[in-house]
PDB file of C-alpha atoms in Angstrom:
ATOM      1  CA  VAL U1167      89.511  95.494  87.777  1.00 87.00           C
ATOM      2  CA  ASN U1168      92.135  92.869  88.664  1.00 92.00           C
ATOM      3  CA  LYS U1169      94.442  92.605  91.680  1.00 94.00           C
ATOM      4  CA  LEU U1170      98.140  92.877  90.878  1.00 93.00           C
ATOM      5  CA  ASN U1171      99.767  93.127  94.325  1.00 93.00           C
ATOM      6  CA  TRP U1172      98.804  92.030  97.833  1.00 90.00           C
ATOM      7  CA  GLY U1173      98.738  94.354 100.839  1.00 88.00           C
ATOM      8  CA  GLN U1174      96.491  96.373 103.137  1.00 89.00           C
ATOM      9  CA  VAL U1175      94.616  97.857 100.151  1.00 92.00           C
ATOM     10  CA  THR U1176      93.458  94.381  99.163  1.00 93.00           C
ATOM     11  CA  GLU U1177      92.922  92.920 102.646  1.00 92.00           C
ATOM     12  CA  TYR U1178      91.783  95.470 105.258  1.00 91.00           C
ATOM     13  CA  PRO U1179      89.237  96.288 106.502  1.00 93.00           C
ATOM     14  CA  TYR U1180      87.630  94.329 103.666  1.00 94.00           C
ATOM     15  CA  LYS U1181      89.147  91.342 101.907  1.00 94.00           C
ATOM     16  CA  ILE U1182      88.727  92.042  98.197  1.00 94.00           C
ATOM     17  CA  ASP U1183      88.500  89.364  95.502  1.00 94.00           C
ATOM     18  CA  ASP U1184      91.180  89.077  92.841  1.00 94.00           C
ATOM     19  CA  SER U1185      88.744  90.487  90.262  1.00 91.00           C
ATOM     20  CA  ILE U1186      85.727  92.709  90.913  1.00 91.00           C
ATOM     21  CA  GLN U1187      83.221  94.606  88.798  1.00 87.00           C
ATOM     22  CA  VAL U1188      83.358  98.414  89.059  1.00 87.00           C
ATOM     23  CA  GLU U1189      81.290 101.203  87.602  1.00 83.00           C
ATOM     24  CA  THR U1190      82.352 102.837  84.336  1.00 79.00           C
ATOM     25  CA  THR U1191      85.662 104.653  84.618  1.00 81.00           C
ATOM     26  CA  HIS U1192      88.117 106.241  82.208  1.00 78.00           C
ATOM     27  CA  GLY U1193      91.370 105.085  80.700  1.00 79.00           C
ATOM     28  CA  GLN U1194      94.595 106.670  81.903  1.00 85.00           C
ATOM     29  CA  PHE U1195      96.132 109.675  80.177  1.00 85.00           C
ATOM     30  CA  TYR U1196      99.635 109.249  81.595  1.00 87.00           C
ATOM     31  CA  GLN U1197     101.981 106.313  81.953  1.00 87.00           C
ATOM     32  CA  LEU U1198     103.459 105.321  85.305  1.00 86.00           C
ATOM     33  CA  ASN U1199     107.230 105.204  85.625  1.00 80.00           C
ATOM     34  CA  LEU U1200     107.760 101.671  86.898  1.00 75.00           C
ATOM     35  CA  GLU U1201     111.383 101.477  85.844  1.00 72.00           C
ATOM     36  CA  HIS U1202     113.247  99.114  88.144  1.00 63.00           C
ATOM     37  CA  ILE U1203     116.237 101.047  89.392  1.00 62.00           C
ATOM     38  CA  PRO U1204     118.896  98.507  90.478  1.00 63.00           C
ATOM     39  CA  THR U1205     119.988  98.306  94.105  1.00 61.00           C
ATOM     40  CA  TYR U1206     123.644  97.691  94.950  1.00 59.00           C
ATOM     41  CA  ASP U1207     125.305  96.235  98.026  1.00 57.00           C
ATOM     42  CA  LEU U1208     128.209  97.854  99.860  1.00 53.00           C
ATOM     43  CA  ASP U1209     130.693  96.215  97.466  1.00 62.00           C
ATOM     44  CA  GLY U1210     129.014  97.734  94.428  1.00 62.00           C
ATOM     45  CA  ASN U1211     127.391  94.502  93.244  1.00 70.00           C
ATOM     46  CA  GLU U1212     123.837  94.592  91.935  1.00 68.00           C
ATOM     47  CA  VAL U1213     121.422  92.762  94.241  1.00 63.00           C
ATOM     48  CA  ALA U1214     119.168  90.452  92.244  1.00 61.00           C
ATOM     49  CA  GLY U1215     115.476  91.198  92.715  1.00 56.00           C
ATOM     50  CA  ALA U1216     116.009  94.298  94.878  1.00 57.00           C
ATOM     51  CA  TYR U1217     114.886  97.649  93.483  1.00 56.00           C
ATOM     52  CA  ASN U1218     114.363 101.130  94.868  1.00 56.00           C
ATOM     53  CA  ASN U1219     111.303 102.249  92.909  1.00 60.00           C
ATOM     54  CA  ASP U1220     108.545 102.664  95.491  1.00 71.00           C
ATOM     55  CA  VAL U1221     105.562 102.809  93.091  1.00 84.00           C
ATOM     56  CA  THR U1222     103.130  99.954  93.765  1.00 88.00           C
ATOM     57  CA  VAL U1223     100.165  99.215  91.503  1.00 93.00           C
ATOM     58  CA  TRP U1224      97.458  97.385  93.438  1.00 94.00           C
ATOM     59  CA  TYR U1225      94.733  96.963  90.800  1.00 94.00           C
ATOM     60  CA  THR U1226      94.651  97.287  87.023  1.00 92.00           C
ATOM     61  CA  LEU U1227      91.775  97.862  84.624  1.00 88.00           C
ATOM     62  CA  GLY U1228      90.339  94.690  83.157  1.00 83.00           C
ATOM     63  CA  ALA U1229      87.926  93.494  80.497  1.00 76.00           C
ATOM     64  CA  ASP U1230      84.193  93.785  81.125  1.00 68.00           C
ATOM     65  CA  GLY U1231      83.144  91.561  78.243  1.00 65.00           C
ATOM     66  CA  GLY U1232      82.242  94.528  76.051  1.00 66.00           C
ATOM     67  CA  SER U1233      83.983  96.165  73.122  1.00 67.00           C
ATOM     68  CA  ASN U1234      87.216  96.684  75.071  1.00 68.00           C
ATOM     69  CA  ALA U1235      87.593  93.022  76.056  1.00 67.00           C
ATOM     70  CA  ARG U1236      90.020  92.213  73.238  1.00 73.00           C
ATOM     71  CA  TYR U1237      92.303  95.119  74.167  1.00 78.00           C
ATOM     72  CA  PHE U1238      92.568  94.131  77.842  1.00 74.00           C
ATOM     73  CA  ASN U1239      92.872  90.429  77.042  1.00 71.00           C
ATOM     74  CA  ASN U1240      95.751  91.120  74.663  1.00 77.00           C
ATOM     75  CA  CYS U1241      97.725  93.465  76.930  1.00 80.00           C
ATOM     76  CA  GLY U1242      97.146  91.589  80.196  1.00 79.00           C
ATOM     77  CA  GLN U1243      97.676  93.492  83.441  1.00 86.00           C
ATOM     78  CA  ASP U1244      99.458  96.501  81.986  1.00 89.00           C
ATOM     79  CA  ALA U1245     100.367  98.427  85.140  1.00 88.00           C
ATOM     80  CA  VAL U1246     102.094 101.190  83.180  1.00 90.00           C
ATOM     81  CA  ASN U1247      99.050 102.180  81.117  1.00 90.00           C
ATOM     82  CA  ASN U1248      96.008 100.576  82.745  1.00 90.00           C
ATOM     83  CA  TYR U1249      96.458 101.169  86.476  1.00 92.00           C
ATOM     84  CA  TYR U1250      93.338 101.554  88.624  1.00 93.00           C
ATOM     85  CA  ILE U1251      94.879 102.014  92.089  1.00 94.00           C
ATOM     86  CA  TYR U1252      98.539 102.732  92.773  1.00 92.00           C
ATOM     87  CA  SER U1253     100.593 104.262  95.559  1.00 88.00           C
ATOM     88  CA  LYS U1254     103.934 105.997  95.876  1.00 81.00           C
ATOM     89  CA  GLY U1255     105.158 106.686  99.377  1.00 72.00           C
ATOM     90  CA  ASN U1256     102.241 108.161 101.302  1.00 72.00           C
ATOM     91  CA  VAL U1257     100.265 109.167  98.178  1.00 82.00           C
ATOM     92  CA  THR U1258      97.500 106.892  96.859  1.00 88.00           C
ATOM     93  CA  TYR U1259      95.700 107.286  93.519  1.00 91.00           C
ATOM     94  CA  THR U1260      92.377 105.674  92.612  1.00 91.00           C
ATOM     95  CA  SER U1261      90.252 105.831  89.468  1.00 88.00           C
ATOM     96  CA  ALA U1262      87.072 105.398  91.505  1.00 87.00           C
ATOM     97  CA  GLY U1263      84.524 108.200  91.307  1.00 77.00           C
ATOM     98  CA  HIS U1264      84.192 108.569  87.535  1.00 78.00           C
ATOM     99  CA  SER U1265      80.698 107.117  87.974  1.00 81.00           C
ATOM    100  CA  LYS U1266      78.496 106.688  91.034  1.00 81.00           C
ATOM    101  CA  ILE U1267      79.653 103.815  93.250  1.00 82.00           C
ATOM    102  CA  GLU U1268      77.122 101.349  94.634  1.00 76.00           C
ATOM    103  CA  SER U1269      77.053 101.835  98.404  1.00 73.00           C
ATOM    104  CA  ASP U1270      77.120  98.144  99.364  1.00 81.00           C
ATOM    105  CA  GLY U1271      79.218  96.529  96.644  1.00 88.00           C
ATOM    106  CA  PRO U1272      82.868  95.421  96.428  1.00 91.00           C
ATOM    107  CA  GLU U1273      83.875  98.639  94.657  1.00 91.00           C
ATOM    108  CA  MET U1274      82.803 100.660  97.694  1.00 93.00           C
ATOM    109  CA  GLN U1275      84.670  98.244  99.963  1.00 93.00           C
ATOM    110  CA  LEU U1276      87.818  98.688  97.878  1.00 94.00           C
ATOM    111  CA  PHE U1277      87.359 102.458  98.032  1.00 93.00           C
ATOM    112  CA  VAL U1278      87.115 102.259 101.841  1.00 94.00           C
ATOM    113  CA  ASN U1279      90.325 100.189 101.939  1.00 93.00           C
ATOM    114  CA  THR U1280      92.007 102.866  99.830  1.00 92.00           C
ATOM    115  CA  LEU U1281      90.879 105.627 102.199  1.00 90.00           C
ATOM    116  CA  VAL U1282      92.102 103.636 105.201  1.00 90.00           C
ATOM    117  CA  ARG U1283      95.504 103.281 103.564  1.00 86.00           C
ATOM    118  CA  SER U1284      95.680 107.029 102.954  1.00 83.00           C
ATOM    119  CA  ILE U1285      95.076 107.599 106.662  1.00 80.00           C
ATOM    120  CA  ILE U1286      97.462 105.057 108.138  1.00 77.00           C
ATOM    121  CA  VAL U1287     100.473 105.518 105.851  1.00 72.00           C
ATOM    122  CA  ALA U1288     101.014 109.056 107.062  1.00 67.00           C
ATOM    123  CA  THR U1289     101.402 107.909 110.658  1.00 63.00           C
ATOM    124  CA  THR U1290     102.531 104.271 110.608  1.00 75.00           C
ATOM    125  CA  PRO U1291     106.272 103.489 110.471  1.00 86.00           C
ATOM    126  CA  PRO U1292     107.670 100.085 109.519  1.00 92.00           C
ATOM    127  CA  GLU U1293     107.047  97.461 112.208  1.00 95.00           C
ATOM    128  CA  VAL U1294     110.127  95.463 113.218  1.00 97.00           C
ATOM    129  CA  LYS U1295     109.662  92.162 115.063  1.00 97.00           C
ATOM    130  CA  ILE U1296     112.459  90.008 116.481  1.00 97.00           C
ATOM    131  CA  LEU U1297     111.213  86.487 115.873  1.00 96.00           C
ATOM    132  CA  ASN U1298     113.617  84.623 118.177  1.00 95.00           C
ATOM    133  CA  GLY U1299     113.056  87.014 121.072  1.00 95.00           C
ATOM    134  CA  ILE U1300     110.547  87.409 123.889  1.00 95.00           C
ATOM    135  CA  ALA U1301     108.690  90.727 123.787  1.00 95.00           C
ATOM    136  CA  VAL U1302     109.064  92.526 127.118  1.00 94.00           C
ATOM    137  CA  GLU U1303     107.647  95.939 126.215  1.00 89.00           C
ATOM    138  CA  ASP U1304     106.788  97.847 123.046  1.00 87.00           C
ATOM    139  CA  ASN U1305     109.634  97.139 120.607  1.00 93.00           C
ATOM    140  CA  LYS U1306     112.047  95.615 123.146  1.00 95.00           C
ATOM    141  CA  TYR U1307     112.907  91.921 123.296  1.00 96.00           C
ATOM    142  CA  ASP U1308     114.931  89.529 125.432  1.00 96.00           C
ATOM    143  CA  ILE U1309     116.832  86.974 123.354  1.00 95.00           C
ATOM    144  CA  ILE U1310     117.955  83.842 125.179  1.00 91.00           C
ATOM    145  CA  GLY U1311     121.311  82.538 123.945  1.00 84.00           C
ATOM    146  CA  ARG U1312     123.703  79.754 124.821  1.00 79.00           C
ATOM    147  CA  SER U1313     127.307  79.937 125.971  1.00 72.00           C
ATOM    148  CA  VAL U1314     129.929  80.439 123.287  1.00 70.00           C
ATOM    149  CA  LYS U1315     132.877  78.045 123.288  1.00 65.00           C
ATOM    150  CA  THR U1316     136.341  79.495 122.832  1.00 62.00           C
ATOM    151  CA  ALA U1317     139.678  77.710 122.648  1.00 59.00           C
ATOM    152  CA  GLU U1318     142.688  78.595 124.781  1.00 60.00           C
ATOM    153  CA  ASP U1319     144.024  80.758 121.986  1.00 54.00           C
ATOM    154  CA  GLY U1320     140.795  82.779 122.002  1.00 56.00           C
ATOM    155  CA  THR U1321     139.415  81.444 118.722  1.00 58.00           C
ATOM    156  CA  VAL U1322     135.711  80.698 118.556  1.00 59.00           C
ATOM    157  CA  SER U1323     134.446  77.218 117.780  1.00 56.00           C
ATOM    158  CA  PRO U1324     132.858  77.174 114.303  1.00 55.00           C
ATOM    159  CA  ASP U1325     129.664  75.548 115.604  1.00 60.00           C
ATOM    160  CA  ASN U1326     128.834  78.627 117.692  1.00 78.00           C
ATOM    161  CA  THR U1327     126.224  81.149 116.641  1.00 85.00           C
ATOM    162  CA  ILE U1328     124.528  84.220 118.048  1.00 91.00           C
ATOM    163  CA  PRO U1329     121.289  84.067 116.053  1.00 93.00           C
ATOM    164  CA  LEU U1330     119.064  86.997 115.187  1.00 96.00           C
ATOM    165  CA  LYS U1331     115.800  86.401 113.350  1.00 97.00           C
ATOM    166  CA  PHE U1332     113.564  89.308 112.422  1.00 97.00           C
ATOM    167  CA  LYS U1333     110.898  90.524 110.030  1.00 97.00           C
ATOM    168  CA  VAL U1334     109.826  94.007 108.952  1.00 96.00           C
ATOM    169  CA  THR U1335     106.275  94.812 107.868  1.00 93.00           C
ATOM    170  CA  ASP U1336     105.143  98.045 106.249  1.00 88.00           C
ATOM    171  CA  GLU U1337     101.566  98.458 105.008  1.00 75.00           C
ATOM    172  CA  ASP U1338     102.697 101.300 102.720  1.00 70.00           C
ATOM    173  CA  ILE U1339     104.377  98.991 100.230  1.00 76.00           C
ATOM    174  CA  ALA U1340     103.886  95.600  98.647  1.00 75.00           C
ATOM    175  CA  ALA U1341     105.477  92.427  99.972  1.00 79.00           C
ATOM    176  CA  GLY U1342     108.981  92.087  98.542  1.00 84.00           C
ATOM    177  CA  ASP U1343     109.499  95.811  97.946  1.00 85.00           C
ATOM    178  CA  THR U1344     112.591  97.293  99.556  1.00 90.00           C
ATOM    179  CA  PHE U1345     113.073  99.927 102.243  1.00 92.00           C
ATOM    180  CA  ALA U1346     115.062 103.137 101.871  1.00 90.00           C
ATOM    181  CA  LYS U1347     117.517 102.298 104.674  1.00 93.00           C
ATOM    182  CA  ALA U1348     118.081  99.500 107.176  1.00 96.00           C
ATOM    183  CA  LYS U1349     120.825  98.435 109.568  1.00 97.00           C
ATOM    184  CA  ILE U1350     121.700  96.285 112.565  1.00 97.00           C
ATOM    185  CA  TYR U1351     123.888  97.993 115.158  1.00 97.00           C
ATOM    186  CA  ILE U1352     125.120  97.672 118.731  1.00 96.00           C
ATOM    187  CA  ASP U1353     123.076 100.021 120.919  1.00 95.00           C
ATOM    188  CA  ALA U1354     126.038 100.866 123.133  1.00 91.00           C
ATOM    189  CA  ASN U1355     124.425 103.973 124.600  1.00 89.00           C
ATOM    190  CA  ASP U1356     121.224 102.072 125.409  1.00 86.00           C
ATOM    191  CA  ASN U1357     119.131 105.089 124.455  1.00 87.00           C
ATOM    192  CA  GLY U1358     116.825 103.536 121.877  1.00 83.00           C
ATOM    193  CA  THR U1359     118.318 105.190 118.814  1.00 86.00           C
ATOM    194  CA  TYR U1360     121.371 104.953 116.589  1.00 92.00           C
ATOM    195  CA  ASP U1361     124.121 107.416 117.504  1.00 92.00           C
ATOM    196  CA  ALA U1362     127.113 108.293 115.352  1.00 90.00           C
ATOM    197  CA  GLY U1363     130.050 106.114 116.304  1.00 91.00           C
ATOM    198  CA  GLU U1364     128.025 103.101 117.405  1.00 94.00           C
ATOM    199  CA  THR U1365     129.108  99.865 115.733  1.00 95.00           C
ATOM    200  CA  ILE U1366     127.082  98.873 112.672  1.00 96.00           C
ATOM    201  CA  LEU U1367     127.042  95.103 112.281  1.00 97.00           C
ATOM    202  CA  LYS U1368     125.229  95.158 108.949  1.00 97.00           C
ATOM    203  CA  ASP U1369     124.089  97.951 106.648  1.00 96.00           C
ATOM    204  CA  TYR U1370     121.435  96.686 104.232  1.00 95.00           C
ATOM    205  CA  GLY U1371     121.300  99.904 102.230  1.00 92.00           C
ATOM    206  CA  ARG U1372     118.162  99.559 100.098  1.00 90.00           C
ATOM    207  CA  THR U1373     118.121  95.751 100.001  1.00 92.00           C
ATOM    208  CA  LEU U1374     115.925  94.867 103.003  1.00 94.00           C
ATOM    209  CA  GLN U1375     112.583  93.556 101.744  1.00 93.00           C
ATOM    210  CA  ASN U1376     109.113  94.030 103.176  1.00 92.00           C
ATOM    211  CA  GLU U1377     107.459  90.936 104.716  1.00 90.00           C
ATOM    212  CA  MET U1378     110.680  88.906 104.386  1.00 93.00           C
ATOM    213  CA  GLU U1379     112.061  86.894 107.321  1.00 95.00           C
ATOM    214  CA  TYR U1380     115.789  87.369 107.920  1.00 96.00           C
ATOM    215  CA  ASP U1381     118.063  84.957 109.771  1.00 96.00           C
ATOM    216  CA  GLU U1382     121.434  86.451 110.704  1.00 96.00           C
ATOM    217  CA  ASP U1383     124.370  85.218 112.786  1.00 94.00           C
ATOM    218  CA  LEU U1384     125.835  88.083 114.807  1.00 95.00           C
ATOM    219  CA  LEU U1385     129.141  86.244 115.199  1.00 91.00           C
ATOM    220  CA  VAL U1386     129.521  86.152 111.423  1.00 93.00           C
ATOM    221  CA  LEU U1387     128.503  89.800 111.103  1.00 96.00           C
ATOM    222  CA  ALA U1388     130.883  90.793 113.906  1.00 94.00           C
ATOM    223  CA  THR U1389     133.756  88.939 112.256  1.00 92.00           C
ATOM    224  CA  VAL U1390     133.129  90.696 108.946  1.00 94.00           C
ATOM    225  CA  ALA U1391     132.917  94.051 110.747  1.00 94.00           C
ATOM    226  CA  GLY U1392     136.129  93.318 112.679  1.00 94.00           C
ATOM    227  CA  VAL U1393     134.462  93.527 116.100  1.00 94.00           C
ATOM    228  CA  GLN U1394     134.188  89.860 117.108  1.00 90.00           C
ATOM    229  CA  THR U1395     136.014  90.404 120.417  1.00 89.00           C
ATOM    230  CA  GLU U1396     133.763  93.329 121.348  1.00 92.00           C
ATOM    231  CA  VAL U1397     130.618  91.344 120.566  1.00 92.00           C
ATOM    232  CA  LEU U1398     131.836  88.270 122.485  1.00 88.00           C
ATOM    233  CA  ASN U1399     132.710  90.340 125.554  1.00 89.00           C
ATOM    234  CA  LEU U1400     129.293  91.995 125.548  1.00 92.00           C
ATOM    235  CA  TYR U1401     127.516  88.710 124.906  1.00 90.00           C
ATOM    236  CA  THR U1402     129.238  86.711 127.665  1.00 85.00           C
ATOM    237  CA  SER U1403     128.499  89.470 130.192  1.00 89.00           C
ATOM    238  CA  ASN U1404     124.815  89.747 129.170  1.00 91.00           C
ATOM    239  CA  ARG U1405     125.346  93.287 127.889  1.00 93.00           C
ATOM    240  CA  LEU U1406     124.924  92.752 124.145  1.00 94.00           C
ATOM    241  CA  LYS U1407     122.034  94.945 123.051  1.00 96.00           C
ATOM    242  CA  ILE U1408     121.391  95.293 119.343  1.00 96.00           C
ATOM    243  CA  GLY U1409     119.132  97.662 117.462  1.00 97.00           C
ATOM    244  CA  ILE U1410     117.415  97.158 114.120  1.00 98.00           C
ATOM    245  CA  GLU U1411     116.516 100.429 112.416  1.00 97.00           C
ATOM    246  CA  VAL U1412     114.467 100.602 109.208  1.00 96.00           C
ATOM    247  CA  MET U1413     113.381 103.683 107.249  1.00 93.00           C
ATOM    248  CA  ASP U1414     110.760 103.677 104.499  1.00 88.00           C
ATOM    249  CA  SER U1415     110.530 106.005 101.508  1.00 81.00           C
ATOM    250  CA  SER U1416     108.403 108.446 103.516  1.00 77.00           C
ATOM    251  CA  LYS U1417     111.259 108.697 106.054  1.00 84.00           C
ATOM    252  CA  ALA U1418     109.181 106.986 108.737  1.00 87.00           C
ATOM    253  CA  VAL U1419     111.462 104.937 111.002  1.00 92.00           C
ATOM    254  CA  GLY U1420     110.721 101.641 112.715  1.00 95.00           C
ATOM    255  CA  GLN U1421     112.990 100.068 115.331  1.00 96.00           C
ATOM    256  CA  ALA U1422     113.352  97.023 117.546  1.00 97.00           C
ATOM    257  CA  PHE U1423     115.897  96.233 120.235  1.00 97.00           C
ATOM    258  CA  GLY U1424     117.142  92.907 121.510  1.00 96.00           C
ATOM    259  CA  LEU U1425     119.068  92.227 124.736  1.00 96.00           C
ATOM    260  CA  TYR U1426     120.920  88.906 124.688  1.00 94.00           C
ATOM    261  CA  ILE U1427     120.691  86.910 127.910  1.00 92.00           C
ATOM    262  CA  ARG U1428     123.167  84.045 127.944  1.00 82.00           C
ATOM    263  CA  ARG U1429     122.286  80.721 129.543  1.00 73.00           C
ATOM    264  CA  ASN U1430     124.554  77.736 130.206  1.00 64.00           C
ATOM    265  CA  TYR U1431     123.402  74.417 128.765  1.00 57.00           C
ATOM    266  CA  PHE U1432     124.365  70.861 129.644  1.00 56.00           C
ATOM    267  CA  GLU U1433     126.736  69.086 127.271  1.00 57.00           C
ATOM    268  CA  LEU U1434     124.981  65.988 125.944  1.00 57.00           C
ATOM    269  CA  ASP U1435     127.995  64.401 124.245  1.00 55.00           C
TER     270      ASP U1435
END
């Protein structure tokens, strides 16, 4: 069998080679629906490379050098017809078990990885990390920022930013796959969850990708959302607390919170 995607199934607790020999198994009777359903942004534009099909094929059947070698060599890694391990949400399918598995070989290790995935996906939500913050406890971060310059008329200098860098990791899905929902919001109630009426700075819909690093400017997001003054007032008084909330296809929710702490810096020019 041959690896098609990278994730926990291929890496933990055993790191599995790209191709391994397995005991005799059967071909598949049904095709997988891997149709890429387009994802759209809030303006109705299709987002290139972002899809909302949550089926991930991890390994496909491959040639063993016997009579079926020509078939597999000609069709390549056909995930629709020749899947060996795939997952959808918190369900994982494997073709292992058709024949007895050697107890100390790579096929058994891959089977163990598959079992581990089945256990953890039912209980593990997406993990959100704020990369430009200092972790203070659990999913809470302090983010050190600089003073924001404003002119006498209240306009903000264009060289100002309120940066937010973050990454979301979910072992349920392959790197690059998208989440069901995701947003950045102002946690005005400071209660560790999004409440109706709280200001959403960015709604990603189904476009946020697994294992991707994001670099946002909250001043830009606030301007687009029409709440620049609110964000500036909170930021300059060290009361700007933002939440990042991400939901996967199994409706498991991961969150992180960042409190901006403003510091004055010396002008060097």
